[in-house]
Each structure stands twice: as C-alpha cells, then as structure tokens.
Amino acid sequence: MQKTEKQSRASSIIEHRGIYYQAFNIYSGVSGFYNYGPIGLKIKRNIENIWRDIFVEQLGSLEIDTTTITPEIVLMASGHVATFTDPIAKCKKCGTSYRVDKMLEEFYETSNDKEALIELKKLNKEGMQKKIIENGLKCQKCGGELSNIEDFHLMFKFQIGQEKENVGYLRPETAQGIFVDFKDLSKIFGIKLPSAIAQIGKAYRNEISPRNQLVRVREFTQMETEIFFDPQAEQTTFNGVEIEPMLKLEVNFGPSDGEERLYSLKELLEKKYIPNRLFAMCIYLEFKMLEKLGISDKSLYVFRQINKEELPHYSKGNVDLEIRTIHGNLEVSGIAYRTDFDLSQHAKTSGKEISVMSNGKKLVPHVVEASIGLDRLLFSILDNSVQEGKERGWEWLKLTEQLAPYKYAVFPLQKDADLEKKAAEVLELLKGKGISAYMSSTGSIGKRYARSDEIGVPYAITCDYDTLNNNTVTIRSRDTTEQIRKDISNIV
Ligand code: GAP
C-alpha cells in the first residue's frame, strides 16, 4: 500500500487491515482517489446508517438518489460553471501545480502569523499574488519561480452522447439533484413547508492538490439534507417535533469574532450567530450524530461560524463542523443558509415556476442545508479512536457499537472440531438475531483478540472445553479486556 505524505494516527491499522487504500495501486495509484476494503466499507455503511437514522428517519425527510452526471445548464444555473474555481500557480521550472490559498495558509501556519491567516481569507487573486512575491514563495520541489495565479475549474467536464455541444459534468455536490427535482417531488408528495429532502452519494472535484489520505480527494461521498421553509413563518415544529426543547442543547461554538466556548443553541440565536431556528435544528442533529459516532466531547469538535468574506456564492450564513485531527481542525460539514438562491436560479433558467403555497401565499421556499462529507468524517473518527495499547501490546480502535464493523467476534479456543462446531452454532445464533459477527479459528487466541481489537470489535466470545459441558462461553470486552462467563442463551 502506498504511503501518503502525512499520516493519520490510525495509519498503521488502516494500512495493514486495508480499511482504505490508494486506488489503482498496481498502476502506481492516481492521486486523490481511494478505495475502501471490506472492513472500511462496513464502517462507512455504519456511518451512513447513523446519518440516515437521524437525518432521514427521525427528521422525516424524503430521501432520493439522483444521477451523478449533470448537464451543463443545471450547473450554469447554480453558479458552479462561473465560480467553482480555486487559485492555481505552476512552477515555471518543473511544472508542479500549487493551490495558492492553501500554500499561503500553510506558510502562515508554519510562521504562526495569526493575523495574516485571517487576512488571507479576504484576499482575491491579485492579493494572493502580492503575498507570494512579498514572502518569496517558490516551488516546494525544485525552488523554481511560480507562474501568475490563474483560476482552475474544479469540475470534471465531458461530452454527453455524440453531440459536442452536449456538455456534462460530474456533480460537485449532491444538493443540485435535490433542487432540480424539488418541483416534481413537491407535486407528487404534496410537500408542505417546512420539509426536508435528503440524499447520499458521490460528488467529484478535480482538486489541484489532493492530500492527507481521505481529507482532500477528487471523488468522495456527501450526505446532504436540504430543509425547505417559509422565511416569514414562525418555526416552532418540524414534522410534528417541537424545536424549542432542542434549543437547550449546549455545543462548543466558535463565533467569527469571539471566544470558542459552550453556547446553548438559544444563545446562538439571540446573539445572531446563526440565522434561524431550522439552522439551530441542523446543529442539534449534527451534534446527535457526533454522539453516536463517539466524538461529541467538546475537546474533539467545534461548530465554527464562517466570516462573511469566506461565504460561498449562495450563502447568507455558514457554520462549519470541525473535528480535531492530527492535521488540526478539519471541516467535515457545512451548514448553510442558501436562501431561495438555488430554486430561484433553476426556475429562471428552466422557465418553470418553482413555488409552493404557504399560509395562503405562493412563494419560493428558502433553504437551510446540512452538508456532511462522509470520507473526512470517517478519517476523523479513525484518527480520534485509535488507542496506543501500550499495556496490551497492540494498537486498537475504540469505535462505538454502532460504528464497529462487527459487534461480536466468535472464537473456538483452539483448532478442534467440537469447539469449532460449537462456535459455528454461536455465530448462527447471533446472525439469526440480526447481529453482525464473524468467526475465526486461525492463530493463537491472543492473536485473534488482537486482530478483533484492532478493527474495533466490541466483544469477543470464546468457546472452550467448559462450553461443551455446560453451554457457557466467555465474553471479553474490547475496552477493558475483562472476561465474564455466560450461558449461551443469555449472551444477547
Ligand atoms: N452542498 C454544499 C457543499 O458541497 P462544501 O463545503 O463544498 O459544501 C461539504 O462540501 C462537505 O464535503 C465538506 O464539509 C467536506 O466534508 C466534504 N468535502 C468537500 N470537498 C472535499 C474533498 N475534496 N475531499 C473530501 N471531502 C470533501
């Protein structure tokens, strides 16, 4: 497996258990593309399930699955064709490309220049060009001079069918599929405001410098929920659930101009750090997700308010969810007040009316969006859950039961036909109850405990010779390594 330039704290397990790995490895890999192996895929699916449980089932969203190939007109309407670019400079000597805002960010972080870091967010292309010259930044590979900065388009572009004019792109976000379908869905399902539509799927960005394993890749999975509402209406309930009790929740929050600390959602609204109650509800739901993922301690995450200068073209207020990782704070989600920007743009460009009735008037709904990057989230979880294991002699992952790839490992104490038969019965029993489990009889029992700990399996059941006599097994806890003896009929 190919080594990456910066590692996750869980890299050793990720690599030797093939949790995820560079795609096209036998052809030396292609930067920015990663594949999930069987264990990583189970963890990924479990994250999806946690998201689906909260953002689809509990919220009562309509979940849809739209195409990843998108005709140009859609992305012209959304503004992506015109604005979805990053600043690029190339080395005049060796041709290496650099994403200039990230290059300057790293430079100021290394020199610990906090003011320059804040200023950087406000700079346009010309401003960044000046900073490159002022600070004498050169190619990091060969020391060559850098070219003038240009805009590099981040969407993958191609031709749909035989006609050259039929331009298509791989979607840069899953959200546009939801906006384009809103009119039809509202007709079929009689959507009433407020209402949510959700989607999980691949998004693609031709990143200039993919890096740090899953942190910045060119193909990734987004879990997005768009909440449609009437901005004039009072937001007291959502699908019958009261919003007021949610506002008592305290979360770690960093205002753009203030101190990071615990704030109640009510306080965030009063201080106008967030624009409305449905926005508060999105923070609430993301926090509930963090709890299930085992990363809700305030030392591990922050909801950060974004400066006005940094807002995307469609947004009137953004709060990012950042998780602390080996690479510093990592943005894993963005909550955005997209107003009626997208629906109005699609109405204008398609020539079709997109509106719903609310309180006796026709209106284009406003939107609050909770957009979560699954791969970055998975990276952050693994990075935070790895345990050194000095005492037991191996590293292991402390994953919550909902996240773990299997809940139980089942082991015959040693290679013995009777023990193996008994262990197979226990495995069947668990599977029959819909509990995820696997069986292994290869290697010493200590080695097998190590291997199940490594991938975060919470419990290991061992069948020994007593099991054959009295139908009891030992159950070992991953977290404490303690073992208790139980009758097979009582294990779950
Ligand atoms: N629909 C809004 C939207 O796409 P975004 O902040 O550009 O907003 C949302 O992306 C999330 O998608 C990010 O918070 C991040 O977790 C993930 N993401 C974006 N670009 C990514 C990349 N190149 N590699 C991995 N994840 C990425």
Coordinates of C-alpha atoms and ligand atoms in Angstrom, one line a residue:
M1 CA 0.0 0.0 0.0
Q2 CA 1.3 3.4 -1.0
K3 CA 2.5 5.7 1.9
T4 CA 1.0 9.2 1.9
E5 CA 2.9 12.3 2.8
K6 CA 1.1 12.9 6.1
Q7 CA -0.4 10.1 8.1
S8 CA -3.4 9.6 10.2
R9 CA -2.8 8.5 13.8
A10 CA -4.5 5.2 12.8
S11 CA -2.4 4.7 9.6
S12 CA -0.8 1.5 10.7
I13 CA -4.1 -0.2 11.2
I14 CA -5.6 1.5 8.1
E15 CA -2.8 0.1 6.0
H16 CA -2.3 -3.4 7.3
R17 CA -6.1 -4.1 7.6
G18 CA -6.8 -2.5 4.2
I19 CA -9.5 -0.2 5.7
Y20 CA -9.0 2.2 2.8
Y21 CA -6.1 2.4 0.3
Q22 CA -4.9 4.2 -2.8
A23 CA -7.0 3.3 -5.9
F24 CA -5.3 1.8 -8.9
N25 CA -2.3 0.9 -6.7
I26 CA -0.9 -1.8 -9.1
Y27 CA -0.5 1.1 -11.6
S28 CA 1.2 3.3 -9.0
G29 CA -2.1 4.9 -7.9
V30 CA -3.8 8.1 -9.0
S31 CA -3.7 11.0 -6.6
G32 CA -7.0 11.9 -4.9
F33 CA -8.7 8.5 -5.4
Y34 CA -9.2 6.0 -2.6
N35 CA -10.9 2.6 -2.3
Y36 CA -12.5 1.1 0.8
G37 CA -11.7 -2.5 1.7
P38 CA -14.2 -4.9 3.4
I39 CA -13.7 -3.6 6.9
G40 CA -13.6 0.1 5.9
L41 CA -16.8 -0.4 3.9
K42 CA -18.6 -1.8 6.9
I43 CA -17.6 1.2 9.0
K44 CA -18.6 3.5 6.1
R45 CA -22.0 1.9 5.8
N46 CA -22.5 2.2 9.6
I47 CA -21.8 6.0 9.3
E48 CA -24.4 6.2 6.5
N49 CA -26.9 4.3 8.7
I50 CA -26.3 6.7 11.6
W51 CA -26.8 9.6 9.3
R52 CA -29.9 8.0 7.7
D53 CA -31.4 7.3 11.1
I54 CA -31.1 10.9 12.2
F55 CA -31.5 13.0 9.0
V56 CA -33.9 10.8 7.2
E57 CA -35.9 8.6 9.6
Q58 CA -36.1 10.8 12.6
L59 CA -36.4 14.1 10.7
G60 CA -38.9 12.6 8.3
S61 CA -37.0 13.6 5.1
L62 CA -37.8 12.4 1.6
E63 CA -34.6 10.5 0.6
I64 CA -33.8 10.4 -3.1
D65 CA -31.0 9.2 -5.4
T66 CA -30.2 11.4 -8.4
T67 CA -27.6 11.0 -11.2
T68 CA -24.0 12.0 -10.7
I69 CA -23.8 13.1 -14.4
T70 CA -25.2 16.6 -14.7
P71 CA -26.0 18.6 -17.8
E72 CA -24.2 22.0 -18.1
I73 CA -27.4 24.0 -17.9
V74 CA -28.0 22.9 -14.3
L75 CA -24.6 23.9 -13.1
M76 CA -24.8 27.2 -15.1
A77 CA -28.0 28.0 -13.1
S78 CA -26.4 27.0 -9.8
G79 CA -23.4 29.3 -10.5
H80 CA -20.8 26.4 -10.4
V81 CA -19.8 26.9 -14.1
A82 CA -18.9 30.5 -13.4
T83 CA -17.5 30.4 -10.0
F84 CA -16.4 26.9 -8.9
T85 CA -12.6 27.5 -9.2
D86 CA -9.5 27.5 -7.0
P87 CA -6.4 29.7 -7.5
I88 CA -3.6 27.8 -9.1
A89 CA 0.1 28.6 -9.8
K90 CA 2.6 26.4 -11.6
C91 CA 6.3 26.1 -11.1
K92 CA 8.0 27.6 -14.2
K93 CA 10.8 25.1 -14.0
C94 CA 9.3 21.6 -13.1
G95 CA 5.6 22.3 -13.8
T96 CA 4.3 21.3 -10.3
S97 CA 0.9 22.9 -9.6
Y98 CA 0.0 24.6 -6.3
R99 CA -3.3 25.6 -4.8
V100 CA -2.2 29.1 -3.8
D101 CA -4.6 29.8 -0.9
K102 CA -3.6 26.5 0.7
M103 CA 0.1 27.2 0.1
L104 CA -0.2 30.6 1.8
E105 CA -2.3 29.1 4.6
E106 CA 0.5 26.5 5.3
F107 CA 3.2 29.2 5.1
Y108 CA 1.4 31.4 7.7
E109 CA 0.5 28.5 9.9
T110 CA 4.2 27.5 10.0
S111 CA 5.3 31.0 10.8
N112 CA 2.3 31.2 13.3
D113 CA 1.2 34.5 11.8
K114 CA -2.5 34.5 13.0
E115 CA -3.3 38.0 11.6
A116 CA -2.1 37.0 8.1
L117 CA -4.2 33.9 8.3
I118 CA -7.3 35.9 9.0
E119 CA -6.4 38.5 6.2
L120 CA -5.8 35.6 3.8
K121 CA -9.5 34.7 3.8
K122 CA -10.3 38.1 2.4
L123 CA -7.7 38.2 -0.4
N124 CA -8.6 37.9 -4.1
K125 CA -6.3 36.6 -6.8
E126 CA -4.3 39.8 -7.0
G127 CA -3.9 40.0 -3.3
M128 CA -2.6 36.4 -3.1
Q129 CA -0.2 37.1 -6.0
K130 CA 1.3 40.0 -3.9
K131 CA 1.7 37.8 -0.9
I132 CA 3.5 35.1 -2.9
I133 CA 6.0 37.7 -4.1
E134 CA 6.4 39.6 -0.8
N135 CA 7.1 36.3 1.0
G136 CA 9.4 35.0 -1.7
L137 CA 7.4 31.7 -2.0
K138 CA 8.9 29.3 -4.5
C139 CA 8.3 25.8 -5.8
Q140 CA 8.5 23.4 -2.8
K141 CA 10.0 20.7 -5.1
C142 CA 12.7 22.4 -7.1
G143 CA 12.8 26.0 -5.8
G144 CA 11.7 27.3 -9.2
E145 CA 9.7 30.6 -9.7
L146 CA 5.9 30.3 -9.7
S147 CA 3.7 31.5 -12.5
N148 CA 1.0 34.1 -12.2
I149 CA -2.1 32.9 -10.4
E150 CA -5.0 31.6 -12.6
D151 CA -8.4 30.2 -11.8
F152 CA -8.6 26.5 -12.1
H153 CA -12.0 24.9 -12.7
L154 CA -12.8 22.2 -10.2
M155 CA -15.5 20.3 -12.1
F156 CA -14.8 17.2 -14.3
K157 CA -16.2 18.1 -17.8
F158 CA -17.1 15.8 -20.7
Q159 CA -19.4 15.3 -23.6
I160 CA -22.8 13.5 -23.2
G161 CA -23.6 11.3 -26.2
Q162 CA -22.5 12.2 -29.8
E163 CA -23.1 15.9 -29.9
K164 CA -20.1 18.1 -28.9
E165 CA -22.5 20.8 -27.6
N166 CA -24.0 18.4 -25.1
V167 CA -21.6 19.2 -22.3
G168 CA -21.9 17.4 -18.9
Y169 CA -20.1 17.5 -15.6
L170 CA -19.7 15.1 -12.7
R171 CA -21.7 16.7 -10.0
P172 CA -19.6 18.8 -7.5
E173 CA -22.3 18.4 -4.8
T174 CA -25.3 16.2 -4.4
A175 CA -27.5 19.1 -3.4
Q176 CA -28.3 20.2 -7.0
G177 CA -30.1 16.9 -7.7
I178 CA -32.5 17.8 -4.9
F179 CA -33.1 21.4 -6.1
V180 CA -33.7 20.3 -9.7
D181 CA -36.2 17.7 -8.5
F182 CA -38.0 19.9 -6.0
K183 CA -40.8 20.9 -8.3
D184 CA -41.7 17.3 -9.3
L185 CA -41.3 16.0 -5.7
S186 CA -43.5 18.7 -4.3
K187 CA -46.2 17.8 -6.8
I188 CA -46.0 14.0 -6.3
F189 CA -45.7 14.2 -2.5
G190 CA -47.7 17.3 -1.8
I191 CA -44.8 18.9 0.1
K192 CA -45.8 21.3 2.8
L193 CA -43.4 23.8 4.4
P194 CA -41.2 23.2 6.3
S195 CA -40.0 20.0 4.8
A196 CA -36.7 18.2 4.1
I197 CA -35.2 16.2 1.2
A198 CA -32.0 14.3 1.7
Q199 CA -29.5 12.5 -0.5
I200 CA -26.3 10.5 0.0
G201 CA -24.0 9.9 -2.9
K202 CA -20.7 10.6 -4.7
A203 CA -19.5 14.1 -5.5
Y204 CA -16.5 14.9 -7.6
R205 CA -14.0 17.8 -7.6
N206 CA -10.8 18.0 -9.6
E207 CA -8.7 19.2 -6.7
I208 CA -5.4 20.9 -7.5
S209 CA -3.5 19.2 -4.7
P210 CA -5.3 16.2 -3.2
R211 CA -3.7 15.3 0.2
N212 CA -3.7 13.6 3.6
Q213 CA -5.5 10.4 2.6
L214 CA -9.3 11.0 2.7
V215 CA -9.0 14.6 3.7
R216 CA -8.9 16.1 0.2
V217 CA -9.8 13.7 -2.6
R218 CA -11.3 14.0 -6.0
E219 CA -14.2 11.6 -5.5
F220 CA -16.0 11.5 -2.2
T221 CA -19.4 10.8 -0.6
Q222 CA -21.6 13.6 0.6
M223 CA -24.6 13.2 2.9
E224 CA -26.8 16.3 2.3
T225 CA -30.1 17.4 3.7
E226 CA -32.0 20.4 2.3
I227 CA -34.6 21.9 4.6
F228 CA -37.2 24.0 2.7
F229 CA -39.2 26.6 4.6
D230 CA -41.2 29.8 4.5
P231 CA -38.8 32.6 5.9
Q232 CA -41.9 34.6 7.1
A233 CA -43.4 31.7 9.1
E234 CA -42.6 31.1 12.8
Q235 CA -40.6 27.9 13.1
T236 CA -42.0 26.1 16.2
T237 CA -42.2 22.5 15.0
F238 CA -40.7 20.3 12.3
N239 CA -42.8 17.3 11.1
G240 CA -44.6 17.5 14.4
V241 CA -41.5 17.7 16.6
E242 CA -41.1 20.8 18.9
I243 CA -38.0 22.8 18.1
E244 CA -37.9 24.7 21.4
P245 CA -36.6 21.8 23.6
M246 CA -33.7 21.4 21.1
L247 CA -32.5 24.9 21.8
K248 CA -31.4 24.0 25.3
L249 CA -28.6 21.9 23.9
E250 CA -25.1 23.3 24.5
V251 CA -22.5 22.9 21.9
N252 CA -18.8 24.0 21.5
F253 CA -19.1 27.0 19.2
G254 CA -16.5 29.5 17.7
P255 CA -18.1 32.8 16.6
S256 CA -16.2 34.6 13.8
D257 CA -15.4 37.4 16.2
G258 CA -15.4 35.8 19.6
E259 CA -14.2 33.2 22.0
E260 CA -14.8 29.5 21.4
R261 CA -16.8 28.0 24.3
L262 CA -20.1 26.2 25.1
Y263 CA -23.2 28.1 23.9
S264 CA -26.8 26.9 24.1
L265 CA -28.5 27.0 20.7
K266 CA -30.9 29.5 22.1
E267 CA -27.9 31.8 22.9
L268 CA -26.6 31.4 19.3
L269 CA -29.9 32.6 18.0
E270 CA -30.1 35.5 20.4
K271 CA -26.6 36.7 19.6
K272 CA -27.5 36.3 15.9
Y273 CA -24.5 33.9 15.3
I274 CA -27.0 31.7 13.4
P275 CA -29.8 32.9 11.2
N276 CA -32.9 30.9 12.3
R277 CA -34.4 28.0 14.3
L278 CA -34.1 25.5 11.5
F279 CA -30.4 26.3 11.3
A280 CA -30.3 25.6 15.0
M281 CA -32.1 22.3 14.4
C282 CA -29.4 21.3 11.9
I283 CA -26.7 21.9 14.6
Y284 CA -28.7 19.9 17.0
L285 CA -29.0 17.0 14.6
E286 CA -25.3 17.1 13.7
F287 CA -24.5 17.0 17.4
K288 CA -26.7 14.0 17.9
M289 CA -24.7 12.3 15.1
L290 CA -21.4 13.2 16.8
E291 CA -22.7 11.4 20.0
K292 CA -23.4 8.3 18.1
L293 CA -20.0 8.5 16.4
G294 CA -18.3 8.8 19.8
I295 CA -16.8 12.2 19.1
S296 CA -19.1 14.6 21.0
D297 CA -16.7 15.6 23.8
K298 CA -16.2 19.4 23.5
S299 CA -12.4 18.9 23.2
L300 CA -12.9 17.0 19.9
Y301 CA -15.1 19.3 17.8
V302 CA -16.2 22.8 17.3
F303 CA -19.1 24.4 15.3
R304 CA -17.3 27.4 13.7
Q305 CA -19.1 30.5 12.3
I306 CA -17.7 31.5 8.9
N307 CA -16.6 35.1 8.2
K308 CA -18.8 36.9 5.7
E309 CA -15.8 37.2 3.3
E310 CA -15.5 33.4 3.2
L311 CA -19.1 32.5 2.4
P312 CA -19.9 30.5 -0.7
H313 CA -21.7 32.4 -3.5
Y314 CA -25.1 31.1 -2.5
S315 CA -24.9 31.5 1.3
K316 CA -26.2 34.1 3.8
G317 CA -24.6 32.4 6.8
N318 CA -22.5 29.3 7.3
V319 CA -21.3 27.3 10.2
D320 CA -18.8 24.5 9.7
L321 CA -18.4 21.5 11.9
E322 CA -14.7 20.9 12.5
I323 CA -13.2 17.9 14.2
R324 CA -9.7 18.0 15.8
T325 CA -7.3 15.6 14.0
I326 CA -3.6 15.1 13.5
H327 CA -3.9 17.7 10.8
G328 CA -5.5 20.3 13.1
N329 CA -9.2 21.2 12.9
L330 CA -10.8 19.5 9.9
E331 CA -14.0 20.8 8.3
V332 CA -16.3 17.7 8.0
S333 CA -19.6 19.5 7.5
G334 CA -21.1 22.8 6.4
I335 CA -24.5 24.1 7.5
A336 CA -25.5 26.9 5.1
Y337 CA -28.5 29.3 4.8
R338 CA -28.8 29.1 1.0
T339 CA -31.9 31.3 0.9
D340 CA -34.0 30.9 -2.2
F341 CA -30.9 31.2 -4.4
D342 CA -30.9 27.7 -5.9
L343 CA -34.6 27.3 -6.5
S344 CA -34.9 30.8 -8.0
Q345 CA -32.0 30.2 -10.3
H346 CA -33.4 26.9 -11.5
A347 CA -36.8 28.5 -12.0
K348 CA -35.3 31.3 -14.0
T349 CA -33.0 29.1 -16.2
S350 CA -35.6 26.4 -16.8
G351 CA -38.5 28.8 -17.4
K352 CA -40.6 26.7 -15.0
E353 CA -42.4 28.1 -12.0
I354 CA -41.0 26.6 -8.7
S355 CA -43.1 27.6 -5.8
V356 CA -45.4 26.2 -3.0
M357 CA -48.3 27.6 -1.1
S358 CA -47.6 28.7 2.5
N359 CA -50.0 30.5 4.8
G360 CA -52.2 31.3 1.8
K361 CA -49.5 32.8 -0.3
K362 CA -47.3 31.4 -3.1
L363 CA -43.6 31.5 -2.5
V364 CA -40.2 30.2 -3.5
P365 CA -39.1 28.3 -0.4
H366 CA -35.8 29.2 1.4
V367 CA -33.3 26.5 2.2
V368 CA -31.1 25.6 5.1
E369 CA -28.6 22.8 4.2
A370 CA -26.7 20.4 6.3
S371 CA -23.9 19.0 4.1
I372 CA -21.6 16.3 5.6
G373 CA -18.5 14.8 3.9
L374 CA -18.5 11.1 4.8
D375 CA -14.9 10.3 4.0
R376 CA -13.5 13.2 6.1
L377 CA -15.8 12.1 8.9
L378 CA -14.5 8.5 8.7
F379 CA -10.9 9.8 8.6
S380 CA -11.5 12.0 11.7
I381 CA -13.2 9.1 13.6
L382 CA -10.4 6.7 13.0
D383 CA -7.8 9.4 13.8
N384 CA -9.5 10.0 17.2
S385 CA -10.4 6.5 18.1
V386 CA -7.0 4.8 17.8
Q387 CA -5.7 3.7 21.2
E388 CA -2.0 3.2 21.8
G389 CA -2.4 -0.1 23.7
K390 CA 1.0 0.0 25.4
E391 CA -0.3 -2.4 28.0
R392 CA -1.8 -5.0 25.7
G393 CA 0.9 -4.7 23.1
W394 CA -1.2 -3.7 20.1
E395 CA -3.0 -0.6 18.8
W396 CA -6.7 -0.8 18.6
L397 CA -9.8 1.2 17.6
K398 CA -12.3 2.4 20.2
L399 CA -15.3 2.5 18.0
T400 CA -18.9 2.8 19.3
E401 CA -21.0 -0.3 19.0
Q402 CA -23.0 1.3 16.1
L403 CA -19.8 2.1 14.2
A404 CA -17.9 -1.1 14.7
P405 CA -17.6 -3.4 11.6
Y406 CA -18.8 -6.3 13.7
K407 CA -20.4 -6.3 17.2
Y408 CA -19.0 -9.8 18.1
A409 CA -16.1 -12.0 17.1
V410 CA -16.6 -15.7 17.9
F411 CA -13.6 -17.9 18.6
P412 CA -13.1 -21.6 19.3
L413 CA -10.3 -21.7 21.9
Q414 CA -8.2 -23.8 19.6
K415 CA -8.4 -25.8 16.4
D416 CA -10.7 -28.6 17.5
A417 CA -13.7 -30.0 15.5
D418 CA -16.1 -29.9 18.5
L419 CA -15.1 -26.4 19.6
E420 CA -15.4 -25.2 16.0
K421 CA -18.8 -26.7 15.7
K422 CA -20.0 -25.1 18.9
A423 CA -18.5 -21.7 17.8
A424 CA -20.4 -22.0 14.5
E425 CA -23.6 -22.6 16.4
V426 CA -23.0 -19.4 18.4
L427 CA -22.3 -17.5 15.2
E428 CA -25.5 -18.8 13.7
L429 CA -27.4 -17.7 16.8
L430 CA -26.1 -14.2 16.6
K431 CA -26.7 -13.9 12.9
G432 CA -30.2 -15.2 13.4
K433 CA -30.9 -12.3 15.6
G434 CA -29.5 -9.9 13.0
I435 CA -26.3 -9.2 15.0
S436 CA -23.1 -8.7 13.0
A437 CA -20.5 -11.2 13.9
Y438 CA -17.6 -13.2 12.4
M439 CA -15.8 -16.4 13.4
S440 CA -12.1 -17.1 13.3
S441 CA -10.1 -20.1 14.3
T442 CA -6.7 -19.1 12.8
G443 CA -3.7 -18.3 15.1
S444 CA -3.4 -18.2 18.9
I445 CA -6.4 -16.9 20.9
G446 CA -4.2 -13.9 21.9
K447 CA -3.5 -13.0 18.3
R448 CA -7.2 -13.3 17.5
Y449 CA -8.1 -10.9 20.3
A450 CA -5.5 -8.5 19.0
R451 CA -7.0 -8.7 15.5
S452 CA -10.6 -8.1 16.7
D453 CA -9.5 -5.2 19.0
E454 CA -7.6 -3.6 16.1
I455 CA -10.7 -3.2 14.0
G456 CA -12.8 -2.1 16.9
V457 CA -15.0 -5.2 17.5
P458 CA -16.5 -4.5 21.0
Y459 CA -16.9 -8.2 22.2
A460 CA -15.2 -11.5 21.6
I461 CA -16.9 -14.7 22.5
T462 CA -14.8 -17.8 23.2
C463 CA -16.0 -21.4 23.2
D464 CA -13.7 -23.6 25.3
Y465 CA -14.0 -27.1 26.7
D466 CA -16.4 -26.0 29.5
T467 CA -18.7 -24.8 26.8
L468 CA -19.0 -28.3 25.6
N469 CA -20.0 -29.5 29.1
N470 CA -22.2 -26.7 30.4
N471 CA -23.1 -24.5 27.4
T472 CA -21.4 -21.4 28.8
V473 CA -18.9 -19.1 26.9
T474 CA -16.5 -16.3 27.9
I475 CA -17.3 -12.8 26.7
R476 CA -14.3 -10.5 26.5
S477 CA -14.8 -6.7 26.4
R478 CA -12.5 -4.9 24.0
D479 CA -12.3 -1.8 26.2
T480 CA -11.4 -3.4 29.5
T481 CA -10.1 -6.8 28.3
E482 CA -12.1 -8.3 31.2
Q483 CA -13.9 -11.6 30.6
I484 CA -17.2 -12.8 32.0
R485 CA -18.8 -16.2 31.7
K486 CA -22.3 -16.5 30.5
D487 CA -24.8 -19.1 29.4
I488 CA -25.1 -19.1 25.6
S489 CA -28.9 -18.5 25.9
N490 CA -28.0 -15.2 27.7
I491 CA -25.3 -13.7 25.5
V492 CA -27.5 -11.2 23.8
Ligands
GAP1 N1 -23.5 21.4 -0.9 C1 -22.6 22.2 -0.1 C2 -21.2 21.7 -0.2 O1 -20.9 20.9 -1.1 P1 -18.8 22.0 0.7 O2 -18.4 22.7 2.0 O3 -18.1 22.4 -0.5 O4 -20.4 22.3 0.7 C3 -19.4 19.8 2.0 O5 -18.7 20.5 0.9 C4 -18.5 18.8 2.7 O6 -18.0 17.9 1.7 C5 -17.3 19.4 3.3 O7 -17.5 19.8 4.6 C6 -16.3 18.2 3.3 O8 -16.6 17.3 4.4 C7 -16.7 17.4 2.1 N2 -15.7 17.7 1.0 C8 -15.7 18.8 0.2 N3 -14.6 18.7 -0.7 C9 -14.0 17.6 -0.4 C10 -12.8 16.9 -0.9 N4 -12.1 17.4 -1.9 N5 -12.4 15.7 -0.3 C11 -13.1 15.2 0.7 N6 -14.2 15.8 1.2 C12 -14.7 16.9 0.7

